[in-house]
Short mmCIF file of C-alpha atoms in Angstrom, two decimals:
data_model
loop_
_atom_site.label_atom_id
_atom_site.label_comp_id
_atom_site.label_asym_id
_atom_site.label_seq_id
_atom_site.Cartn_x
_atom_site.Cartn_y
_atom_site.Cartn_z
CA MET N 1 13.13 12.25 9.41
CA ALA N 2 13.25 15.12 11.86
CA ALA N 3 9.55 14.76 12.16
CA ASP N 4 9.86 11.33 13.49
CA PHE N 5 12.30 12.19 16.02
CA LEU N 6 9.88 15.08 17.09
CA ILE N 7 6.84 12.52 17.20
CA ILE N 8 9.19 10.18 19.41
CA LEU N 9 10.26 12.88 21.74
CA ILE N 10 7.01 14.66 22.11
CA LEU N 11 5.35 11.02 22.84
CA SER N 12 8.16 10.19 25.20
CA ILE N 13 7.69 13.32 27.39
CA ALA N 14 4.05 13.30 27.40
CA LEU N 15 4.02 9.55 28.44
CA GLY N 16 6.68 10.32 30.71
CA LEU N 17 4.67 12.98 32.54
CA GLY N 18 1.58 10.92 32.25
CA LEU N 19 3.19 7.67 34.03
CA ILE N 20 4.28 10.07 36.81
CA TYR N 21 1.02 12.29 37.50
CA LEU N 22 -1.47 10.50 35.55
CA PRO N 23 -0.92 7.10 35.73
CA TRP N 24 -4.38 6.05 35.15
CA LEU N 25 -4.63 7.70 32.19
CA VAL N 26 -1.72 6.13 30.58
CA LEU N 27 -3.31 3.03 31.64
CA ILE N 28 -6.43 3.25 29.87
CA LEU N 29 -4.39 4.24 26.81
CA LEU N 30 -2.55 1.21 26.97
CA VAL N 31 -5.64 -1.12 27.41
CA PHE N 32 -7.18 0.78 24.39
CA ILE N 33 -4.23 0.00 22.21
CA PHE N 34 -4.09 -3.60 23.85
CA LEU N 35 -7.76 -4.15 22.59
CA ILE N 36 -7.09 -2.53 18.97
CA VAL N 37 -4.22 -5.04 18.56
CA LEU N 38 -6.34 -7.72 19.79
CA LEU N 39 -9.24 -7.04 17.51
CA GLN N 40 -7.33 -6.18 14.65
CA GLY N 41 -4.96 -9.28 15.01
CA SER N 42 -8.16 -11.69 15.50
CA VAL N 43 -9.60 -10.65 12.42
CA GLU N 44 -6.28 -10.90 10.40
CA LEU N 45 -5.84 -14.50 12.07
CA ILE N 46 -9.54 -15.55 11.19
CA ALA N 47 -8.87 -14.34 7.51
CA SER N 48 -5.72 -16.16 7.08
CA PHE N 49 -7.65 -19.31 7.67
CA LEU N 50 -10.54 -18.53 5.41
CA PRO N 51 -10.67 -20.18 2.07
CA TYR N 52 -11.14 -18.21 -1.19
CA PRO N 53 -14.91 -17.87 -1.94
CA THR N 54 -16.30 -18.93 -5.30
CA LEU N 55 -17.18 -15.95 -7.45
CA LYS N 56 -20.05 -15.81 -10.21
CA PHE N 57 -19.03 -14.98 -13.60
CA SER N 58 -20.65 -14.66 -17.10
CA ASN N 59 -19.59 -14.01 -20.44
CA SER N 60 -22.17 -11.64 -21.66
CA ALA N 61 -20.49 -8.32 -21.61
CA PHE N 62 -17.77 -8.77 -24.05
CA ASP N 63 -19.14 -6.00 -26.41
CA ARG N 64 -19.53 -3.16 -24.29
CA PHE N 65 -17.12 0.10 -24.32
CA VAL N 66 -14.47 0.39 -21.92
CA SER N 67 -12.44 3.62 -21.08
CA ILE N 68 -8.97 2.74 -19.59
CA HIS N 69 -7.41 5.51 -17.73
CA VAL N 70 -3.68 5.98 -17.27
CA PRO N 71 -2.51 8.62 -15.17
CA SER N 72 1.14 9.48 -15.30
CA PHE N 73 3.88 11.94 -13.61
CA ASN N 74 7.37 11.95 -15.00
CA GLU N 75 7.17 8.36 -15.71
CA PRO N 76 10.41 7.27 -17.96
CA THR N 77 9.36 7.06 -21.49
CA ASP N 78 10.12 3.29 -22.14
CA ILE N 79 8.15 2.18 -19.07
CA LEU N 80 5.21 4.23 -20.13
CA LYS N 81 5.35 3.04 -23.80
CA ASN N 82 5.67 -0.52 -22.70
CA THR N 83 2.58 0.01 -20.63
CA LEU N 84 0.58 1.37 -23.70
CA LYS N 85 2.03 -1.12 -26.03
CA HIS N 86 0.72 -4.13 -23.85
CA LEU N 87 -2.67 -2.33 -23.58
CA SER N 88 -2.72 -2.05 -27.54
CA LEU N 89 -2.51 -5.94 -27.41
CA LEU N 90 -5.51 -6.48 -25.24
CA GLU N 91 -7.85 -9.25 -26.96
CA TYR N 92 -10.60 -6.85 -26.90
CA LYS N 93 -11.83 -4.43 -29.67
CA ASN N 94 -14.20 -1.86 -27.86
CA TYR N 95 -12.09 0.42 -25.71
CA GLU N 96 -10.04 3.60 -25.47
CA VAL N 97 -6.98 4.50 -23.55
CA ILE N 98 -6.80 7.93 -21.99
CA ILE N 99 -3.32 8.89 -20.94
CA VAL N 100 -3.24 11.92 -18.64
CA ASP N 101 0.36 13.33 -18.02
CA ASN N 102 0.20 15.73 -15.43
CA ASN N 103 2.99 18.21 -14.04
CA THR N 104 5.87 16.69 -16.16
CA VAL N 105 8.29 19.50 -16.68
CA ASP N 106 10.67 17.86 -19.10
CA GLU N 107 9.25 17.72 -22.75
CA ALA N 108 11.79 14.86 -23.54
CA VAL N 109 9.95 12.89 -21.25
CA TRP N 110 6.38 13.16 -22.45
CA LYS N 111 6.53 14.44 -26.14
CA PRO N 112 7.63 10.80 -27.12
CA ILE N 113 4.57 9.31 -25.38
CA GLU N 114 2.29 11.91 -27.23
CA LYS N 115 3.83 10.79 -30.74
CA TYR N 116 3.55 7.12 -29.60
CA CYS N 117 -0.13 7.53 -29.07
CA ARG N 118 -0.50 8.97 -32.40
CA GLU N 119 1.17 5.73 -33.74
CA LEU N 120 -1.03 3.30 -31.87
CA GLY N 121 -4.30 4.93 -33.20
CA ASN N 122 -7.37 6.93 -32.66
CA ASN N 123 -8.20 5.03 -29.41
CA PHE N 124 -5.24 6.12 -27.66
CA LYS N 125 -5.71 9.66 -26.47
CA PHE N 126 -2.99 11.80 -24.85
CA PHE N 127 -3.27 14.93 -22.56
CA HIS N 128 -0.55 16.61 -21.33
CA ILE N 129 -1.47 19.44 -18.46
CA ASP N 130 1.26 21.54 -16.94
CA LYS N 131 -0.32 22.62 -13.88
CA LEU N 132 -3.17 20.27 -12.40
CA GLU N 133 -3.72 19.85 -8.91
CA GLY N 134 -4.50 16.72 -7.02
CA PHE N 135 -1.65 14.50 -8.15
CA LYS N 136 -2.83 10.86 -9.37
CA ALA N 137 -6.60 11.82 -8.00
CA GLY N 138 -6.52 15.38 -10.11
CA ALA N 139 -5.24 13.13 -13.16
CA LEU N 140 -7.89 10.57 -12.89
CA ASN N 141 -10.60 13.22 -12.34
CA PHE N 142 -9.52 14.99 -15.50
CA ALA N 143 -9.57 11.48 -17.46
CA GLN N 144 -13.15 10.95 -16.56
CA GLU N 145 -14.27 14.22 -17.97
CA LYS N 146 -12.82 13.28 -21.22
CA THR N 147 -14.15 9.76 -21.25
CA ASN N 148 -16.02 8.61 -24.16
CA PRO N 149 -19.96 8.94 -23.75
CA LYS N 150 -20.44 5.56 -24.93
CA ALA N 151 -18.27 4.02 -22.15
CA GLU N 152 -19.98 1.74 -19.73
CA PHE N 153 -16.71 0.86 -17.66
CA ILE N 154 -13.72 2.70 -16.59
CA VAL N 155 -10.32 1.01 -15.80
CA VAL N 156 -7.55 2.18 -13.78
CA VAL N 157 -3.90 1.05 -14.88
CA ASP N 158 -0.75 2.55 -13.37
CA ALA N 159 1.74 3.77 -16.07
CA ASP N 160 4.19 0.95 -15.15
CA TYR N 161 2.09 -1.99 -15.45
CA GLU N 162 2.08 -4.81 -18.24
CA VAL N 163 -1.55 -6.11 -18.48
CA LYS N 164 -2.35 -9.39 -19.74
CA PRO N 165 -4.08 -9.75 -23.27
CA GLN N 166 -7.06 -11.20 -21.61
CA PHE N 167 -7.73 -8.70 -18.78
CA LEU N 168 -10.52 -6.89 -19.98
CA LYS N 169 -12.47 -10.10 -20.85
CA GLU N 170 -11.58 -11.61 -17.45
CA ALA N 171 -12.53 -8.56 -15.67
CA LEU N 172 -16.09 -7.87 -17.43
CA SER N 173 -16.66 -11.65 -16.62
CA TYR N 174 -17.37 -10.91 -12.93
CA PHE N 175 -20.00 -8.02 -13.68
CA VAL N 176 -23.07 -10.11 -12.41
CA ASP N 177 -25.86 -9.42 -10.55
CA GLU N 178 -25.07 -6.05 -8.69
CA VAL N 179 -21.19 -5.87 -8.88
CA ALA N 180 -20.21 -2.18 -9.14
CA PHE N 181 -16.24 -2.90 -9.55
CA VAL N 182 -13.78 -5.56 -9.85
CA GLN N 183 -10.36 -5.30 -8.34
CA PHE N 184 -7.32 -7.53 -9.00
CA PRO N 185 -4.31 -7.52 -6.98
CA GLN N 186 -1.03 -5.84 -7.61
CA ALA N 187 1.83 -7.67 -8.49
CA TYR N 188 5.42 -7.19 -9.80
CA LYS N 189 7.92 -8.39 -12.59
CA ASN N 190 11.12 -7.03 -10.91
CA ILE N 191 11.06 -9.77 -8.46
CA THR N 192 14.28 -12.41 -8.17
CA SER N 193 14.89 -14.88 -5.63
CA GLU N 194 17.12 -12.36 -3.92
CA ASN N 195 14.23 -10.13 -3.06
CA LYS N 196 11.44 -12.69 -2.69
CA GLY N 197 10.91 -11.24 0.80
CA ILE N 198 9.69 -7.88 -0.52
CA ALA N 199 7.46 -9.23 -2.78
CA VAL N 200 5.67 -11.69 -0.52
CA GLU N 201 5.54 -8.77 2.09
CA TYR N 202 3.36 -6.89 -0.43
CA GLU N 203 1.22 -9.96 -1.05
CA HIS N 204 0.20 -10.10 2.36
CA PHE N 205 -2.58 -7.32 2.26
CA PHE N 206 -4.33 -9.15 -0.71
CA LYS N 207 -3.95 -12.79 0.49
CA ILE N 208 -5.43 -11.93 4.00
CA TYR N 209 -7.42 -8.58 4.01
CA MET N 210 -8.84 -8.55 0.46
CA LYS N 211 -9.87 -12.25 0.77
CA MET N 212 -11.81 -11.48 3.75
CA ALA N 213 -13.45 -8.37 2.08
CA ASN N 214 -14.91 -10.81 -0.36
CA HIS N 215 -16.66 -12.62 2.49
CA PHE N 216 -17.80 -9.58 4.40
CA ASN N 217 -18.89 -7.89 1.26
CA CYS N 218 -16.42 -4.74 1.95
CA VAL N 219 -13.91 -4.81 -1.09
CA PRO N 220 -12.11 -1.84 -1.24
CA SER N 221 -10.30 -0.38 -4.42
CA THR N 222 -6.56 -0.43 -4.30
CA GLY N 223 -5.76 1.62 -7.35
CA THR N 224 -4.36 -0.07 -10.29
CA LEU N 225 -6.09 -3.03 -12.19
CA VAL N 226 -9.60 -2.03 -11.09
CA ILE N 227 -12.67 -1.74 -13.46
CA PHE N 228 -15.74 0.22 -12.34
CA ARG N 229 -19.15 0.64 -13.84
CA ARG N 230 -19.26 4.24 -15.14
CA ASN N 231 -22.86 5.03 -13.83
CA VAL N 232 -21.62 3.98 -10.30
CA LEU N 233 -18.67 6.37 -10.58
CA ASN N 234 -20.91 9.11 -11.76
CA LYS N 235 -23.10 8.76 -8.79
CA ILE N 236 -20.28 8.52 -6.28
CA GLY N 237 -18.22 11.55 -7.61
CA PHE N 238 -14.70 12.27 -8.22
CA TYR N 239 -11.57 11.00 -6.46
CA ASP N 240 -10.77 12.83 -3.29
CA LYS N 241 -7.58 15.21 -4.37
CA LYS N 242 -6.68 15.71 -0.62
CA CYS N 243 -6.20 12.05 0.23
CA LEU N 244 -3.02 10.42 -0.62
CA THR N 245 -4.91 6.85 -1.03
CA GLU N 246 -7.41 8.10 -3.50
CA ASP N 247 -7.94 4.51 -4.44
CA ALA N 248 -9.08 3.46 -1.01
CA GLU N 249 -11.20 6.67 -0.27
CA ILE N 250 -13.39 6.24 -3.51
CA GLY N 251 -13.72 2.45 -2.47
CA THR N 252 -14.95 3.63 1.06
CA ARG N 253 -17.45 5.80 -0.58
CA LEU N 254 -18.62 2.76 -2.80
CA ILE N 255 -18.90 0.42 0.09
CA GLU N 256 -20.82 3.27 2.36
CA ALA N 257 -23.17 3.54 -0.68
CA GLY N 258 -23.98 -0.03 -0.65
CA ARG N 259 -22.05 -0.86 -3.94
CA LYS N 260 -20.77 -4.34 -4.22
CA GLY N 261 -17.09 -4.94 -5.30
CA VAL N 262 -15.38 -8.23 -5.93
CA TYR N 263 -11.71 -8.97 -5.45
CA VAL N 264 -10.41 -11.50 -8.13
CA ASP N 265 -7.19 -13.36 -6.79
CA LYS N 266 -5.68 -13.39 -10.48
CA VAL N 267 -2.73 -11.51 -11.51
CA MET N 268 -3.77 -9.87 -14.76
CA GLY N 269 -0.84 -7.23 -14.68
CA LEU N 270 2.71 -6.82 -13.50
CA GLY N 271 4.15 -3.58 -12.22
CA LEU N 272 7.65 -2.28 -10.84
CA MET N 273 8.27 -2.22 -7.23
CA PRO N 274 10.73 0.39 -5.79
CA TYR N 275 14.45 -0.36 -6.18
CA ASP N 276 15.83 1.48 -3.27
CA ILE N 277 15.04 1.97 0.56
CA GLU N 278 14.03 5.66 0.22
CA ALA N 279 11.33 5.06 -2.49
CA TYR N 280 10.04 2.02 -0.77
CA LYS N 281 9.65 3.71 2.74
CA LYS N 282 7.95 6.62 1.04
CA GLN N 283 5.47 4.42 -0.93
CA LYS N 284 4.54 2.57 2.24
CA LEU N 285 4.25 5.60 4.12
CA ARG N 286 2.08 7.21 1.69
CA TRP N 287 -0.10 4.04 2.02
CA ALA N 288 -0.57 4.11 5.87
CA PHE N 289 -0.53 7.95 5.88
CA GLY N 290 -3.50 7.96 3.24
CA ASN N 291 -5.27 5.21 5.02
CA ALA N 292 -5.22 7.07 8.36
CA GLN N 293 -6.61 10.06 6.33
CA ILE N 294 -9.59 7.99 5.40
CA LEU N 295 -9.98 6.82 9.20
CA LYS N 296 -9.82 10.32 10.59
CA LYS N 297 -12.36 11.55 8.16
CA ASP N 298 -14.74 8.50 8.13
CA ILE N 299 -14.35 6.40 11.19
CA PHE N 300 -16.94 7.36 13.28
CA ARG N 301 -19.60 7.82 10.79
CA ILE N 302 -18.90 4.37 9.15
CA LEU N 303 -18.33 2.55 12.34
CA PHE N 304 -21.33 4.09 14.35
CA GLY N 305 -23.53 4.77 11.34
CA ASN N 306 -26.27 2.25 10.21
CA LYS N 307 -25.08 2.02 6.44
CA LEU N 308 -22.95 -0.92 7.15
CA GLY N 309 -23.45 -4.32 8.73
CA TYR N 310 -20.90 -5.25 11.58
CA LYS N 311 -19.00 -7.67 9.42
CA GLN N 312 -18.58 -4.87 7.08
CA LYS N 313 -17.43 -2.48 9.77
CA ILE N 314 -14.79 -4.97 11.07
CA SER N 315 -13.56 -5.37 7.69
CA PHE N 316 -13.22 -1.99 6.84
CA PHE N 317 -11.41 -1.11 10.07
CA SER N 318 -9.12 -4.04 9.47
CA GLU N 319 -8.34 -3.16 6.08
CA MET N 320 -7.47 0.66 6.81
CA THR N 321 -5.14 -0.36 9.50
CA ALA N 322 -3.48 -3.21 7.83
CA TRP N 323 -0.39 -1.22 7.25
CA PHE N 324 -0.37 0.05 11.04
CA ASN N 325 1.95 -1.09 13.82
CA PHE N 326 0.43 -0.31 17.18
CA THR N 327 3.54 -0.76 19.08
CA LEU N 328 5.34 2.62 19.56
CA ILE N 329 3.74 3.71 22.59
CA PRO N 330 3.99 0.31 24.38
CA MET N 331 7.68 0.34 23.37
CA LEU N 332 8.18 3.76 24.74
CA VAL N 333 6.40 2.90 28.07
CA ILE N 334 9.03 -0.15 28.40
CA PHE N 335 11.71 2.21 27.70
CA LEU N 336 10.64 4.70 30.21
CA GLY N 337 10.22 2.17 32.77
CA SER N 338 13.87 1.90 33.11
CA ILE N 339 14.18 5.38 34.35
CA ILE N 340 10.81 5.94 36.11
CA TYR N 341 11.38 3.47 39.21
CA ASN N 342 7.52 4.10 40.42
CA ILE N 343 6.00 3.24 37.36
CA SER N 344 2.97 1.12 37.45
CA LYS N 345 3.91 -2.83 36.80
CA ILE N 346 0.50 -3.17 35.34
CA SER N 347 1.53 -0.62 32.62
CA ILE N 348 4.72 -2.54 32.17
CA LEU N 349 2.86 -5.97 31.88
CA ILE N 350 0.33 -4.63 29.33
CA SER N 351 2.90 -2.98 26.96
CA VAL N 352 4.99 -6.40 27.07
CA PHE N 353 2.04 -8.32 26.43
CA THR N 354 0.98 -6.13 23.45
CA ILE N 355 4.02 -6.28 21.63
CA TYR N 356 4.46 -9.87 21.71
CA LEU N 357 0.97 -10.38 20.97
CA PHE N 358 1.32 -8.17 18.12
CA PHE N 359 4.36 -10.05 16.62
CA ALA N 360 2.87 -13.69 17.43
CA ILE N 361 -0.28 -12.67 15.39
CA LYS N 362 1.82 -11.72 12.48
CA LEU N 363 4.14 -14.70 12.84
CA VAL N 364 1.18 -16.91 12.62
CA SER N 365 -0.98 -15.09 9.94
CA PHE N 366 1.85 -14.84 7.61
CA GLY N 367 2.67 -18.58 8.03
CA VAL N 368 -0.95 -19.88 7.78
CA THR N 369 -1.49 -17.59 4.44
CA PHE N 370 1.93 -18.59 2.81
CA ARG N 371 2.40 -22.12 4.08
CA LYS N 372 1.43 -23.78 0.83
CA GLU N 373 2.52 -21.09 -1.66
CA TYR N 374 5.91 -20.09 -0.33
CA SER N 375 8.83 -21.89 1.53
CA ALA N 376 9.48 -21.22 5.28
CA LYS N 377 12.37 -19.38 4.16
CA ASN N 378 10.54 -16.90 2.13
CA VAL N 379 7.89 -16.60 4.60
CA ILE N 380 10.35 -15.50 7.06
CA LYS N 381 12.29 -13.05 4.95
CA ALA N 382 8.56 -11.36 4.33
CA LEU N 383 8.31 -11.30 8.33
CA PHE N 384 11.53 -9.70 8.41
CA VAL N 385 10.56 -7.02 5.93
CA HIS N 386 7.16 -6.40 7.71
CA PHE N 387 8.83 -5.97 10.99
CA GLY N 388 11.71 -3.88 9.77
CA MET N 389 9.31 -1.35 8.50
CA VAL N 390 8.16 -0.82 12.11
CA ALA N 391 9.08 2.90 12.14
CA VAL N 392 7.23 3.50 9.06
CA TYR N 393 4.09 1.55 9.99
CA SER N 394 4.04 2.85 13.60
CA ILE N 395 4.47 6.64 13.09
CA ALA N 396 2.45 7.35 9.77
CA PHE N 397 -0.66 7.19 11.40
CA ILE N 398 0.42 9.46 14.29
CA LYS N 399 1.64 11.97 11.34
CA SER N 400 -1.80 12.03 9.81
CA PHE N 401 -3.96 12.59 13.19
CA LEU N 402 -1.61 15.34 14.05
CA ASN N 403 -2.12 16.90 10.56
CA MET N 404 1.37 16.79 9.55
CA ASN N 405 2.16 17.54 6.07
CA PHE N 406 2.96 14.78 3.65
CA SER N 407 2.47 15.27 0.15
CA PHE N 408 2.19 12.79 -2.77
CA GLU N 409 5.11 11.35 -4.03
CA ARG N 410 5.24 8.92 -6.96
CA THR N 411 7.20 5.91 -6.75
CA ASN N 412 10.41 6.72 -8.72
CA LYS N 413 11.16 4.56 -11.64
CA PHE N 414 14.03 6.49 -12.95
CA ILE N 415 17.09 4.43 -12.34
CA LEU N 416 19.52 6.92 -10.42
CA PRO N 417 23.41 6.77 -10.57
CA GLN N 418 23.57 6.22 -6.83
CA LYS N 419 21.53 5.08 -4.15
CA PRO N 420 20.09 7.23 -1.61
CA SER N 421 21.99 7.51 1.60
CA ILE N 422 21.43 4.62 3.98
CA LEU N 423 22.34 6.61 7.17
CA LYS N 424 19.83 9.09 6.09
CA ASN N 425 16.93 6.82 5.48
CA THR N 426 17.47 4.66 8.69
CA SER N 427 18.24 7.44 11.21
CA THR N 428 15.26 6.67 12.97
CA GLU N 429 15.65 3.12 13.49
CA ILE N 430 19.40 3.41 14.09
CA PHE N 431 18.30 5.91 17.10
CA MET N 432 15.71 3.59 18.25
CA THR N 433 17.94 0.55 18.11
CA ILE N 434 20.56 2.58 20.49
CA ILE N 435 18.12 3.75 22.97
CA GLY N 436 16.61 0.07 23.03
CA SER N 437 20.06 -1.27 23.63
CA LEU N 438 20.98 0.89 26.21
CA VAL N 439 17.47 0.25 28.04
CA SER N 440 18.10 -3.44 27.97
CA LEU N 441 21.57 -2.99 29.23
CA ASN N 442 20.07 -0.65 32.36
CA TYR N 443 17.34 -3.48 32.83
CA PHE N 444 19.90 -6.22 32.83
CA ILE N 445 22.04 -4.33 35.45
CA ASN N 446 19.16 -3.82 37.77
CA SER N 447 18.44 -7.78 37.37
CA HIS N 448 15.18 -7.25 35.35
CA SER N 449 16.03 -9.91 32.91
CA PHE N 450 12.72 -10.38 31.08
CA LEU N 451 12.40 -6.76 30.39
CA ALA N 452 15.99 -6.66 29.57
CA VAL N 453 15.23 -9.47 26.58
CA THR N 454 12.28 -7.70 25.52
CA THR N 455 14.00 -4.25 25.03
CA PHE N 456 16.81 -5.99 23.15
CA LEU N 457 14.41 -7.81 20.98
CA ILE N 458 12.82 -4.24 20.15
CA ALA N 459 16.05 -2.78 19.32
CA ILE N 460 16.56 -5.92 16.97
CA ASN N 461 13.43 -5.25 15.40
CA TYR N 462 14.25 -1.73 14.48
CA LEU N 463 17.69 -2.85 13.18
CA LEU N 464 15.85 -5.22 10.80
CA ILE N 465 15.62 -1.99 8.41
CA PHE N 466 19.14 -2.76 7.53
CA TYR N 467 17.79 -6.33 6.34
CA VAL N 468 15.00 -4.56 4.22
CA TYR N 469 17.94 -2.37 2.55
CA TRP N 470 19.78 -5.54 1.98
CA GLU N 471 16.76 -7.27 0.27
CA ILE N 472 15.71 -4.30 -1.78
CA SER N 473 19.17 -3.80 -3.09
CA PRO N 474 19.48 -6.21 -5.92
CA ILE N 475 15.90 -4.60 -7.33
CA LYS N 476 17.98 -1.97 -8.74
CA LYS N 477 20.28 -4.19 -10.96
CA TYR N 478 17.30 -5.98 -12.34
CA SER N 479 14.99 -3.11 -12.77
CA SER N 480 17.59 -1.49 -15.21
CA LYS N 481 18.03 -4.96 -16.99
CA LEU N 482 14.00 -4.80 -17.58
CA ILE N 483 14.05 -1.23 -18.79
CA ASN N 484 16.89 -1.87 -20.98
CA GLU N 485 14.94 -4.99 -22.50
CA MET N 486 11.67 -2.45 -22.52
CA GLU N 487 13.77 -0.11 -24.70
CA LYS N 488 15.29 -2.72 -27.04
CA SER N 489 11.88 -4.23 -27.52
CA MET N 490 10.35 -0.82 -28.42
CA THR N 491 12.94 -0.24 -30.94
CA GLU N 492 12.45 -3.34 -32.44
CA SER N 493 8.81 -2.78 -32.61
CA LYS N 494 9.40 0.76 -34.25
CA ILE N 495 11.74 -1.25 -36.94
CA GLY N 496 9.12 -3.63 -37.61
CA LEU N 497 6.31 -0.95 -38.24
CA LYS N 498 8.52 0.62 -40.84
#
C-alpha cells in the first residue's frame, strides 16, 4: 500500500507543478485521457449490444489424443484432488493429465497428490519440482516438455476447477476450419445470493469483451479451460515467464501470428473465487498489472503494425484495458483545483466530464449486458463492486509502466483462521475518501456547488471498497463448507475403491 501512496503523491506533485508552470501540457494529457476513455467506452458500449455469433462446430475430432495440463503451487490437497477426480470422469478416453507442482515446500501438501495420481492410473502423471522459475508460466512450459508425443491438443485447467464430463467433447467440436484454440469462460461455484455482485463483476469481461472478440476475430486466451492445437503452440513458443498474465500474453502472440481463436459462452467448469478482500485485490491487481505489461511491450508493434486489421487492433486495446480505470489523474486535477486558484477552467471541465463519462458508460454497458440475465439489484451490486475497485484498477497500469515490482501471487485457497486486516487492505481508499471529502467541503465553502458534489461522489466511490469487503465476506464460510464437502467426497470415494 505504501507504493500506492507514493504514486498518488508523485502524481499530485507533478500535476500541481504542471498546472502552475505548464498548464498546456497537463491539458494535452487530460484530452488524451478523455479520448482514451471515449474510445474504450464506445467499444464497450457497442460490444454490449452485439449478439452472440453463431459458431461452427463438428463431431469429427473425438478420437484425437489430448494432454491436459494442471499447474499447481501450494494448492490445498482436497481441492486439487477434487479437480483430478473430475478430470478422471471425463467422457473421453484418449487423454493424459499432467500435474506440475512447483515450489510447494510442505510435503504434506503435495505428497498425497502424488499418491492419488498413482491411484487414478497411468494417464495421470505427477511432477513435483522444488525450484522452478516462472511461476504458472514455468509450470506450463515444463508440462509442454513432458507432453506425450501423440498429443494433438493441449488443455490448461487450473488446480481448483471442476470440469464437466462433456468438456473435451464440447471443446474439440469447435476445431473446424483454421481454429487454433478454443476458450471457455471462467465461472465459480462458491457463489451465493449474498455475493452475487462479485460473481457478476467477474462475468462482465466475458459477456462484453470476449463476445466482441468473436466478432472482431481477436479472441485472447484467459487461462483456464482453454484448449490449443499443439502444433500451433510449438510454433508460437513457450509461455512468457516474466509476464504476470501469461495466458493473455500467449494469446496476443497467437492473434498477431494470424491464428484464429473462438470463445464459447458455455460454462464447462467451476472454480473458486477469492474469499477475502486481500486475495481478491491481489488477483485483480495481477490481472490489470499483467495486461499493462503486455501493452507496454506490444502496443506500438501491434497497433501500428500491419499484421492486424483495424477491428482487431480496437479489440486488442479494449481487452487489454478492460480492467483499467483511467479516472485517477482527472480526479487529482479536480482535487488540486481546490487549492490552485488560477487553474485552467478547461482542465477542470475536461476532468469532470471524463469522470462522469466513464461512470455513465459502465452503468449503461453493465445494464444492457445483464438486463435479461440478472435482476437490477444484482447488476447494481456488480457495479458497486466494479467501482469499489477503483484504487486497484486505476493504479495497476501506472505501476507497470513505472516498472514497479509486483511478483506473481496465486489466489489463496487455504481457509485462514482470521480475515486479513480491513484497515491494511483499504488504507489507500480511506485516504482518498478523506481527501475527497475535505476537497468537497472546500469547494462548498467557496460556492462551487457542482465541483463540491463531484468530489463528494469521488469520495463515495472510494468508500465503496467497504461494500466490496462486505459482499466478499460470506464467501469464506461457503468456501469452507465446499472444501469440507470435497474432503468428505474424497474419503467416501477412497472407501468405495477399497
